Short mmCIF file of C-alpha atoms in Angstrom, two decimals:
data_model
loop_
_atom_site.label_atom_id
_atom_site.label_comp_id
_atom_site.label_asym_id
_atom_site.label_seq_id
_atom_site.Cartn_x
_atom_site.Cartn_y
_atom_site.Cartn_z
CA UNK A 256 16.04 -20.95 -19.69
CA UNK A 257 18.87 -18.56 -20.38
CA UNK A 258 19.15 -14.94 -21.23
CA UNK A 259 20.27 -14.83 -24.70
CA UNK A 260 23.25 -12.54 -25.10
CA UNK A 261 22.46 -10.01 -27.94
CA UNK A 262 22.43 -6.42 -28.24
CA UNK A 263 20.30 -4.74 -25.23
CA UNK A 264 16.42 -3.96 -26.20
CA UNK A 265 15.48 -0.38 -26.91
CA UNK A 266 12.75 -0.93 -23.94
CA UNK A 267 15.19 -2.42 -21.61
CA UNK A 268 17.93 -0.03 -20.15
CA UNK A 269 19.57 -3.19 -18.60
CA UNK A 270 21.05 -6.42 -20.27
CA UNK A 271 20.63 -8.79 -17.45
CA UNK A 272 21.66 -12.22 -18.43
CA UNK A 273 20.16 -14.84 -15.85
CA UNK A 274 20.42 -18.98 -15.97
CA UNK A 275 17.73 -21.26 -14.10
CA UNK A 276 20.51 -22.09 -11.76
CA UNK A 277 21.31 -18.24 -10.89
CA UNK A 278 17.27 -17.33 -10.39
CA UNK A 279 16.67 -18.70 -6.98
CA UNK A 280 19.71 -16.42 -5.30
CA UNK A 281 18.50 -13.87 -7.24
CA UNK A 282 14.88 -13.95 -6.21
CA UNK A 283 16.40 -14.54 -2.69
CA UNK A 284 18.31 -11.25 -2.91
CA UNK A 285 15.76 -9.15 -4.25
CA UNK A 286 13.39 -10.11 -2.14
CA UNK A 287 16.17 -9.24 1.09
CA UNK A 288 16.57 -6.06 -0.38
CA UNK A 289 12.84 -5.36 -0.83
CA UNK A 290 11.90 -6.58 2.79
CA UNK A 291 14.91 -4.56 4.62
CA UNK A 292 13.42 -1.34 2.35
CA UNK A 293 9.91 -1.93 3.58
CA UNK A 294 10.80 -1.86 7.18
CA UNK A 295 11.99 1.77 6.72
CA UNK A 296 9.39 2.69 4.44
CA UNK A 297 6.79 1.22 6.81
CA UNK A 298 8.59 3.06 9.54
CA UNK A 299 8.07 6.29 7.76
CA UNK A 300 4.89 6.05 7.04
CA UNK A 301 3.26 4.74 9.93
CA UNK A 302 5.20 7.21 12.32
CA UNK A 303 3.50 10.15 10.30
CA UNK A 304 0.07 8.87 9.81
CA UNK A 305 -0.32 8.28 13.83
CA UNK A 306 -0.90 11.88 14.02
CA UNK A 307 -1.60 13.31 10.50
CA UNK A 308 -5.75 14.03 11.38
CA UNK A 309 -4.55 15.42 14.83
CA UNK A 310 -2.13 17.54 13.60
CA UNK A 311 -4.73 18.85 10.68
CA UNK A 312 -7.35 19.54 12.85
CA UNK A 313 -4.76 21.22 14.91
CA UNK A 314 -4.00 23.29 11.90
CA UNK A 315 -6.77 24.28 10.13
CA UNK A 316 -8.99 24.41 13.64
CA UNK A 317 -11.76 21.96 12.36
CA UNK A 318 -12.56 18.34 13.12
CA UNK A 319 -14.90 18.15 9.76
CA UNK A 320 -11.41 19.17 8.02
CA UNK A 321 -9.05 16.62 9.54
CA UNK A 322 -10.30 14.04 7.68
CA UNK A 323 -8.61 15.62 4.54
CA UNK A 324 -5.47 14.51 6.01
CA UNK A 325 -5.95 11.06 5.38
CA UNK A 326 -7.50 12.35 1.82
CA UNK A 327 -4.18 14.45 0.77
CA UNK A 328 -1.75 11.38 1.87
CA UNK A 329 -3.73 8.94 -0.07
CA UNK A 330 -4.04 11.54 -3.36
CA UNK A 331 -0.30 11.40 -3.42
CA UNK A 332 -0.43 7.66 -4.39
CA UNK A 333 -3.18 8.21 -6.46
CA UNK A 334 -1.50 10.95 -8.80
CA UNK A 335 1.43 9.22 -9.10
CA UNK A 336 0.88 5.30 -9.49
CA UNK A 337 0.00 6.12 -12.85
CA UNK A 338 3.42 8.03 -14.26
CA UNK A 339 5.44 5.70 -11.62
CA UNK A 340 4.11 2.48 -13.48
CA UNK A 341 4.93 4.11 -16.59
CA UNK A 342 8.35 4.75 -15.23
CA UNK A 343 8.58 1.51 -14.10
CA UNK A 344 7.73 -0.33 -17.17
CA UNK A 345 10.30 1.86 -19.26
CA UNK A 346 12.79 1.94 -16.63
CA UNK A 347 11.90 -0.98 -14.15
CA UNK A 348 11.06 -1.02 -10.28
CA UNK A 349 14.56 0.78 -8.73
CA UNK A 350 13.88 4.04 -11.05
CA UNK A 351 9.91 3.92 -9.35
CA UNK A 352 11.23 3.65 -6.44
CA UNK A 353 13.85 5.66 -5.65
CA UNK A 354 11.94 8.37 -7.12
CA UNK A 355 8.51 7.64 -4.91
CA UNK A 356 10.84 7.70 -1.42
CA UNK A 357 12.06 11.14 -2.05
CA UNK A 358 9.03 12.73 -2.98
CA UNK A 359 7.80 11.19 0.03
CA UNK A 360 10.99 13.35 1.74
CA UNK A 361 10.20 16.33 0.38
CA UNK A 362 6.37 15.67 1.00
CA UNK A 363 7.13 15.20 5.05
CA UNK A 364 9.67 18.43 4.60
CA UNK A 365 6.52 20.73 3.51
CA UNK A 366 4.21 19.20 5.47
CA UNK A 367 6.21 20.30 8.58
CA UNK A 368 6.60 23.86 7.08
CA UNK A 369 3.09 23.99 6.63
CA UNK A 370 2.46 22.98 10.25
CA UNK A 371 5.33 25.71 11.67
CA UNK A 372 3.46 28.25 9.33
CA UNK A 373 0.42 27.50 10.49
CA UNK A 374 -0.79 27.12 6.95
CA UNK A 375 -3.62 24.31 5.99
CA UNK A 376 -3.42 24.18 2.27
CA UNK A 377 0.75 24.32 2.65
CA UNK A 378 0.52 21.28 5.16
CA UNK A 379 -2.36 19.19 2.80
CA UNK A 380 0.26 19.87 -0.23
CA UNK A 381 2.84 18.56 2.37
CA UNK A 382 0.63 15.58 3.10
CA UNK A 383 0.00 14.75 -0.78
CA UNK A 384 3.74 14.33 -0.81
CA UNK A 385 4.45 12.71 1.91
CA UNK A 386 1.99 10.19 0.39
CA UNK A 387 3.76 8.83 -1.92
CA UNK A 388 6.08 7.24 0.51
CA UNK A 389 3.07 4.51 0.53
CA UNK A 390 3.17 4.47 -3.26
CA UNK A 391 6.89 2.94 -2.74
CA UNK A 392 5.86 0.14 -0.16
CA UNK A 393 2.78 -0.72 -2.52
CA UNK A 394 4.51 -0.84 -5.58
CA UNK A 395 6.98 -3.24 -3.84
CA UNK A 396 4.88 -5.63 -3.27
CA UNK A 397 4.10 -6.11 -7.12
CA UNK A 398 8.23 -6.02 -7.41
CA UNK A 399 8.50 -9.18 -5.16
CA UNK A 400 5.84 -10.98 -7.79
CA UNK A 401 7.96 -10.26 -10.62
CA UNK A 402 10.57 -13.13 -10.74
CA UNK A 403 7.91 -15.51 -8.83
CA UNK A 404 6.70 -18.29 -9.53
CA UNK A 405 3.01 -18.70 -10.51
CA UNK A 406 1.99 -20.44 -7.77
CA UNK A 407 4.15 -19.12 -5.04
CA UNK A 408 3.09 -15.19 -6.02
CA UNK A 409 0.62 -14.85 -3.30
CA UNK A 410 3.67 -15.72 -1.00
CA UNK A 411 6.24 -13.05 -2.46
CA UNK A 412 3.64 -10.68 -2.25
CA UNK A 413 2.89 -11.18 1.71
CA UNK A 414 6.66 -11.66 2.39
CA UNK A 415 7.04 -7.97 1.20
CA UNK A 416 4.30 -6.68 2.77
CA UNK A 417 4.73 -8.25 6.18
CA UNK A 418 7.76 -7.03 6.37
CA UNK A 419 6.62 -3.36 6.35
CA UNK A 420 5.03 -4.91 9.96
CA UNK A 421 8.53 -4.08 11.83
CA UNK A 422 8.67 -0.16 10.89
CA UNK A 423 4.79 0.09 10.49
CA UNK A 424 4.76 -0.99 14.39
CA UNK A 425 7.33 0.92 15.65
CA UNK A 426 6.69 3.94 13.85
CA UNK A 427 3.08 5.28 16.01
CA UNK A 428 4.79 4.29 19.03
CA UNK A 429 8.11 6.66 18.28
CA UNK A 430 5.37 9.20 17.69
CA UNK A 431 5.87 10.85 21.26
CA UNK A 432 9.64 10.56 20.84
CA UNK A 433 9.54 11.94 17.47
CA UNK A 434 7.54 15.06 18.91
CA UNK A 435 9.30 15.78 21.55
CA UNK A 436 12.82 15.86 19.81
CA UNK A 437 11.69 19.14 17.85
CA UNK A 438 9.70 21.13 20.24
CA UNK A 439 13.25 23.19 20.96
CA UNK A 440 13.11 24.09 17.67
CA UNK A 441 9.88 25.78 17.37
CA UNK A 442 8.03 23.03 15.57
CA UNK A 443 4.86 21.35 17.01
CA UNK A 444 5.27 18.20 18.68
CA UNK A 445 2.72 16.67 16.06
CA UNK A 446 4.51 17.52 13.29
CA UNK A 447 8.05 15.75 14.59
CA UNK A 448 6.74 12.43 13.22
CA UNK A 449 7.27 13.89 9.45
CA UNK A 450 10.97 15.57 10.41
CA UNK A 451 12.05 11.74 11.13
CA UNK A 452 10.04 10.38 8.21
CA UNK A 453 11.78 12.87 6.14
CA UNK A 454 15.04 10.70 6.73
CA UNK A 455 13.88 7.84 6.53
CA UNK A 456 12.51 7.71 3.48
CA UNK A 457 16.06 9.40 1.85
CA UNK A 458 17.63 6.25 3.69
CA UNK A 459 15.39 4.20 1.77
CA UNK A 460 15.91 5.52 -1.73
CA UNK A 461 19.39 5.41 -1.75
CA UNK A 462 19.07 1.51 -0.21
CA UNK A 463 16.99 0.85 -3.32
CA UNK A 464 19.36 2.53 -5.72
CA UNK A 465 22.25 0.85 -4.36
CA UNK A 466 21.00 -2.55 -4.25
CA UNK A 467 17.90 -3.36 -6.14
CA UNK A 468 20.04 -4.93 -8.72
CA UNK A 469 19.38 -6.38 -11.18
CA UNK A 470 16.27 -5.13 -11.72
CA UNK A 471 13.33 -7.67 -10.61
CA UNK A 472 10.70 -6.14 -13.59
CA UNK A 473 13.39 -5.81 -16.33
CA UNK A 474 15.04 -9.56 -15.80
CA UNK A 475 11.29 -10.82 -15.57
CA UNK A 476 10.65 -9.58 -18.90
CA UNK A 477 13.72 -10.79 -20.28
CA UNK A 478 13.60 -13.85 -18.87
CA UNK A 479 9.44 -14.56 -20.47
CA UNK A 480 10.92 -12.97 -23.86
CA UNK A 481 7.98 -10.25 -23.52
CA UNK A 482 7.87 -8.95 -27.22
CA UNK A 483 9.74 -5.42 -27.18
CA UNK A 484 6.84 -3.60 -28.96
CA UNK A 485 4.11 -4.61 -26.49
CA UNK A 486 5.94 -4.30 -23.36
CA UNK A 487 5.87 -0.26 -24.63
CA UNK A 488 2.36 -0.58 -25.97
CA UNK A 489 1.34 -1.71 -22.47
CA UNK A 490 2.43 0.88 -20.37
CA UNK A 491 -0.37 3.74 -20.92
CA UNK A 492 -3.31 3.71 -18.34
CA UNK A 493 -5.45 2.94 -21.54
CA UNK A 494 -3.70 -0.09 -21.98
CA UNK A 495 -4.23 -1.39 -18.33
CA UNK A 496 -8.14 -0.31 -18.38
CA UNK A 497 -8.44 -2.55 -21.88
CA UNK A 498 -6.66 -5.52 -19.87
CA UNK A 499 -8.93 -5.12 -17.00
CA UNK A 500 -12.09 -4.72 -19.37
CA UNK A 501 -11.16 -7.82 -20.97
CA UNK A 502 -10.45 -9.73 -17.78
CA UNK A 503 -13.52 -10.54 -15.29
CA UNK A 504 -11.07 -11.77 -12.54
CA UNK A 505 -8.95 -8.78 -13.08
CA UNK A 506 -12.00 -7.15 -12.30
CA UNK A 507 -13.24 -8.36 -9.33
CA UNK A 508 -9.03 -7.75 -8.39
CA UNK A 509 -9.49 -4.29 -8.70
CA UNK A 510 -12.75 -4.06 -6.82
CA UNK A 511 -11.23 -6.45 -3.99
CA UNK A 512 -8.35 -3.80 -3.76
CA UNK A 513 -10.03 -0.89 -3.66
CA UNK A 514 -12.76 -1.50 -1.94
CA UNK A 515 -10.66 -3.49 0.82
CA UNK A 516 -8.22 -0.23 1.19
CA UNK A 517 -11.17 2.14 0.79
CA UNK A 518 -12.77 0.64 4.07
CA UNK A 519 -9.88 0.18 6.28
CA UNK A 520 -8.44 3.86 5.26
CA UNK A 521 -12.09 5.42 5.86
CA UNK A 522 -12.43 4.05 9.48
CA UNK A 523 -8.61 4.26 10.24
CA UNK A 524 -7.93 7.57 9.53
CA UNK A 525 -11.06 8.79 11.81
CA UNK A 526 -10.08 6.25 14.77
CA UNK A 527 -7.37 8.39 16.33
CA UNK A 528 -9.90 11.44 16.50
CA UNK A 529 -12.76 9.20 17.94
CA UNK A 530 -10.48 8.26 20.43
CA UNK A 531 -9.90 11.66 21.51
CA UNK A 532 -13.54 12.45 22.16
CA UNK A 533 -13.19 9.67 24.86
CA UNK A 534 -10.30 10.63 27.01
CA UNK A 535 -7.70 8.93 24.50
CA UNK A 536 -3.68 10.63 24.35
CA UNK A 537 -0.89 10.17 21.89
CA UNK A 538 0.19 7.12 23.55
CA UNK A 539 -2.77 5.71 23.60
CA UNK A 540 -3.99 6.53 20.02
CA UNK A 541 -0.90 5.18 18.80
CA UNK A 542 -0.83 1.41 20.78
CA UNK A 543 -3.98 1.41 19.04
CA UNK A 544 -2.86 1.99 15.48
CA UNK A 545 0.21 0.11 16.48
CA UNK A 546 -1.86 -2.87 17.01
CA UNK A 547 -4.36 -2.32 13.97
CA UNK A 548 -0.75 -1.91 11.75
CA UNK A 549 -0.23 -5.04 13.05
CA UNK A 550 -3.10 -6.80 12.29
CA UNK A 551 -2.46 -5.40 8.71
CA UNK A 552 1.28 -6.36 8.03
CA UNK A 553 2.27 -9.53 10.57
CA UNK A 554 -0.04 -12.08 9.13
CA UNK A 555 0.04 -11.27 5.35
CA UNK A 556 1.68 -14.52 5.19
CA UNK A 557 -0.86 -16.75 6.63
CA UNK A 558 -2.98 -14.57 4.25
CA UNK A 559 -0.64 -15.20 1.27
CA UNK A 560 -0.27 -19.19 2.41
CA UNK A 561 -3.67 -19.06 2.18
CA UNK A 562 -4.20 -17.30 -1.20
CA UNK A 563 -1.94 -19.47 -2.96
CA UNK A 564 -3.35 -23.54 -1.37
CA UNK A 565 -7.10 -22.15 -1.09
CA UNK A 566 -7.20 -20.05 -4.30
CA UNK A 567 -7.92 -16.28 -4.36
CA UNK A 568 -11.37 -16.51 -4.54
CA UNK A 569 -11.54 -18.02 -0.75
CA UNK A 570 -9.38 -15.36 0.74
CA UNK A 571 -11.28 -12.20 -1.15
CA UNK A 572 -14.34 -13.69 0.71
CA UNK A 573 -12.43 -13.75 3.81
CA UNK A 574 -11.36 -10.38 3.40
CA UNK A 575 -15.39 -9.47 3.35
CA UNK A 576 -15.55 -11.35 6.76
CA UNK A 577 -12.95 -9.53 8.50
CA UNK A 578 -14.01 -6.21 7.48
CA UNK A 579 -17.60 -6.58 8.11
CA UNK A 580 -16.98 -7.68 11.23
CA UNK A 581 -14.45 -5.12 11.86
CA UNK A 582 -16.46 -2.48 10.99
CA UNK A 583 -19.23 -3.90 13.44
CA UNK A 584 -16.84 -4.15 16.39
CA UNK A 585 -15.47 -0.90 16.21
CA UNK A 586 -18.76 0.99 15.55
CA UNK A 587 -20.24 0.00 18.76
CA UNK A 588 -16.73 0.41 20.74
CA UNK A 589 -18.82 3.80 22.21
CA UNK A 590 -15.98 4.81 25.12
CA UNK A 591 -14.46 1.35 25.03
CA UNK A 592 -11.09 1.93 23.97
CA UNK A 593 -10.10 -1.81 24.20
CA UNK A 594 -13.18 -3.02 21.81
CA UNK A 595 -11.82 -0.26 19.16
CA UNK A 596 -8.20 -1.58 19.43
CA UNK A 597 -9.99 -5.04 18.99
CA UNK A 598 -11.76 -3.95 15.68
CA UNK A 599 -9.21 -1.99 14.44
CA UNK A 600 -6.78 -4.73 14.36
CA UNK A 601 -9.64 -7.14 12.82
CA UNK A 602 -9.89 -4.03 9.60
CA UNK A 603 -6.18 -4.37 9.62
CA UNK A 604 -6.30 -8.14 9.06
CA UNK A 605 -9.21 -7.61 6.21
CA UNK A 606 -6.98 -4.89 4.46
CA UNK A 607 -4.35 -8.03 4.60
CA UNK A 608 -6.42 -10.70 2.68
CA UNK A 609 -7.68 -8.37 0.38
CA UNK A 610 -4.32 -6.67 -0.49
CA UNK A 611 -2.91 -10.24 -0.82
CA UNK A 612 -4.77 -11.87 -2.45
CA UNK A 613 -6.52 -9.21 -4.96
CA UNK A 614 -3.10 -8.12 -6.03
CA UNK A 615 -2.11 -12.19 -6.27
CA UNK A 616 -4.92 -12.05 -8.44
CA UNK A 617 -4.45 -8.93 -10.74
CA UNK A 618 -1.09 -9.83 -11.89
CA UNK A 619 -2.48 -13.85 -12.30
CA UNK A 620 -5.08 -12.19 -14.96
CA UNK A 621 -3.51 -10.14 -17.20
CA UNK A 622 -0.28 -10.94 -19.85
CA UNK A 623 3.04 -9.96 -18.94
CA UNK A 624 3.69 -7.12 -21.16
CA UNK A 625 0.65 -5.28 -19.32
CA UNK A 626 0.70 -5.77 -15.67
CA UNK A 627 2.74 -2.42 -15.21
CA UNK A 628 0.12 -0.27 -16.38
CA UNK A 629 -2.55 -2.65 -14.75
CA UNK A 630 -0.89 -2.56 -11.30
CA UNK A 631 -0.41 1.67 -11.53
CA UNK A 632 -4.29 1.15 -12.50
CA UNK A 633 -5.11 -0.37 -9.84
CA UNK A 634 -3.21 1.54 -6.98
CA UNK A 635 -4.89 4.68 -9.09
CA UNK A 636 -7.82 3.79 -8.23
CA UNK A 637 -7.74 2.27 -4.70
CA UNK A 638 -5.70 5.29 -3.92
CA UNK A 639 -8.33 7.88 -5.71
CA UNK A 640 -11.34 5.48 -3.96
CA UNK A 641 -9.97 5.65 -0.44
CA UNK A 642 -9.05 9.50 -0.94
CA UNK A 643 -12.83 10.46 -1.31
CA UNK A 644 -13.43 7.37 1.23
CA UNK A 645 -11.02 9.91 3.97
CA UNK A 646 -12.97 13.08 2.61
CA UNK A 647 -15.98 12.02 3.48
CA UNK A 648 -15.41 10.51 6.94
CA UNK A 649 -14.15 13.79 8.48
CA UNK A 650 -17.42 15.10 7.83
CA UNK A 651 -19.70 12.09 8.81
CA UNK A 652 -17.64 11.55 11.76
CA UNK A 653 -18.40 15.56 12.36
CA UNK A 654 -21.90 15.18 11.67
CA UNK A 655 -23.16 11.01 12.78
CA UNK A 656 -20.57 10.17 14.33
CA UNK A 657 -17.74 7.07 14.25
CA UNK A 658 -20.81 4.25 14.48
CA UNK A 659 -22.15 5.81 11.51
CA UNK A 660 -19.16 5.80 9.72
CA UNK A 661 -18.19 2.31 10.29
CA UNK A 662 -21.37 1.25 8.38
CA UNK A 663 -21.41 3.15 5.41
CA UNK A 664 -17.80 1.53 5.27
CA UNK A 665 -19.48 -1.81 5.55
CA UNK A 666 -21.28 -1.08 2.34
CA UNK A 667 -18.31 -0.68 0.35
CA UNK A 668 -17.58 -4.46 0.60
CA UNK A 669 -21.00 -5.22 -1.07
CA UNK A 670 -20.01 -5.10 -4.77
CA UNK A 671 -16.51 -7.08 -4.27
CA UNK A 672 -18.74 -9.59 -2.36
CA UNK A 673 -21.62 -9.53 -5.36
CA UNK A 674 -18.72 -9.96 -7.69
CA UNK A 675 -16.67 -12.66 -5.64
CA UNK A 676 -19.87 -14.82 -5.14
CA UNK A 677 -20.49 -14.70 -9.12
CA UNK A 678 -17.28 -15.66 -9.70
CA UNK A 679 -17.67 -18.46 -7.55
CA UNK A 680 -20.81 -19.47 -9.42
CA UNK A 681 -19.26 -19.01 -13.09
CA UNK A 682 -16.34 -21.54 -12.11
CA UNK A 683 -18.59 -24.46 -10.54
#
């Protein structure tokens, strides 16, 4: 299967001519380039989120508020998956990209500004940015299934997100560091996690410019002869919803997602703040999210392995298992800060399956020329889902506590286990 050589499509601002025997370095080299921009993404992230409630309920003097911290960051995605998968489809994944990191930049800029002012709303709008940092490292897992093959997808996919593991890791434990390099300069130590995150997500966009080429999405679509007028047909969020409607597994893939991301962000984002009612410091809180970041990132390849020799359906319901019993474990952790490490880094390996394998399954169910608009769909919603999910666990943490919490978050995995189990039943 060869590129053929004539004039450039209207929908395709690259010609990327690509033989069977070129394709394997290729998808070797994108995928390098993906994984060593995930480690600094996942660095980024993870080194601002170990203190984003503390530093809001610093700010804006109210524990019921600091759960809008995890609710701004997760908005940012939210708002933007949309336009970026529109973006990406017209322009393919380095133009999403690059453009998601430096929002994030300026996102972790304003949030610090907000912090040094002492302003809430200027630190939330900070946080919204800083967000969409995240909606780089999920959109590139959905880059590393472009050029896959069918039955090796789940495996790209959990390549790319393990290796956000390595910066995800390291980032809450350079949390201390991070705060004490700015306190000379009349910023608050909880706010020096976004001054470093600031850089490193402008390290990571130009990376991706430089090197994400050719582009995965583009020489995918060339390379499947995608018909021209669909491929721009398919890009509108109306478009993905239709695809979805019309595909039951897509479906329960969207569900799987959201609901898996809606749980672990809910019970995450109010961990560090529990842990603080019991004795807990910064380097405490973040070994803790270190090792539920962990859990989340360094075994999405057994989870992908998995997802791709089981089938999909097997690792959703594992997903349910690990998250159930996560949320069980860490509800009843009371002062125990070892038994919440333990079930935080059980939600982290739920998140894991789920991602995995609902995102394996998305782009399995739905044609070519659509799975753009279907995969900015789908981090729309899981994004919009676990916004509300942070909103409201500031204030039941505030008002029931983190036991409570933990099992209204169990509840969310009822309807992707109702739907997973009829799957299941329509197939046999």
């Amino acid at each position: 299967m060869t590129q053929t050589s004539g004039a450039p499509d209207a929908t395709l601002p690259e010609h990327i001519p690509v033989t069977d025997a070129e394709l394997p370095a290729l998808r070797r080299r994108i995928q390098a380039v993906l994984i060593g921009t995930q480690i600094l993404g996942g660095l980024g992230i993870a080194t601002g989120i170990a203190l984003a409630a503390v530093l809001a309920r610093d700010v804006s003097g109210s524990e019921a508020l600091s759960g809008l911290a995890s609710t701004a960051s997760v908005a940012g995605p939210a708002l933007l998956a949309m336009p970026l998968a529109s973006l990406m489809a017209a322009r393919g994944r380095r133009a999403g990209l690059v453009l998601a990191y430096l929002i994030g930049a300026v996102g972790a800029g304003v949030a610090v500004l907000g912090a040094v002012a002492d302003s809430f709303p200027l630190l939330l709008v900070g946080f919204v940015g800083f967000g969409a940092g995240s909606s780089a490292n999920l959109a590139a897992r959905f880059a590393a299934a472009d050029l896959a093959e069918p039955d090796r997808r789940a495996r790209a996919i959990s390549t790319v997100v393990w290796a956000t593991t390595i910066g995800a890791v390291l980032g809450p434990n350079i949390a201390a560091p991070a705060g004490r390099s700015v306190t000379g300069l009349g910023i608050p130590a909880t706010a020096g996690p976004f001054v470093w995150a600031a850089g490193v997500f402008v390290v990571a966009a130009v990376l991706v410019a430089l090197l994400l080429r050719p582009d995965p999405l583009l020489t995918a679509r060339a390379l499947t002869g995608s018909d021209a007028g669909k491929a721009a047909e398919g890009r509108s969020l109306r478009a993905g919803m239709r695809a979805v409607r019309e595909s039951p597994m897509a479906r329960l893939a969207l569900v799987t997602v959201a609901a898996s991301h809606t749980a672990m962000v809910s019970i995450m984002s109010m961990t560090p703040v529990a842990l603080t009612h019991h004795g807990a410091d910064i380097q405490l809180i973040g070994m803790v999210i270190s090792g539920h970041i962990a859990g989340m990132y360094a075994f999405s390849p057994v989870m992908g392995w998995l997802s791709d020799r089981l089938g999909r359906l097997s690792v959703i319901g594992l997903a349910v298992g690990f998250l159930g019993t996560a949320a069980l474990v860490a509800g009843t952790s009371g002062a125990s800060h070892a038994q919440t490490a333990v079930g935080l880094f059980i939600l982290g390996l739920g998140w894991s399956a789920g991602l995995v394998s609902g995102s394996a399954l998305l782009t399995d169910s739905v044609p070519q020329e659509a799975r753009a608009a279907v995969q900015g769909l789908s981090d729309t919603v899981m994004n919009t889902a676990a916004g509300l999910g942070g909103l409201a666990a500031g204030l039941i943490v505030s008002q029931a506590g983190y036991g409570p919490l933990n099992a209204i978050a169990a509840c969310l995995l009822l309807p992707m286990a109702a739907l997973a189990v009829r799957s299941v039943l329509r197939k046999a």
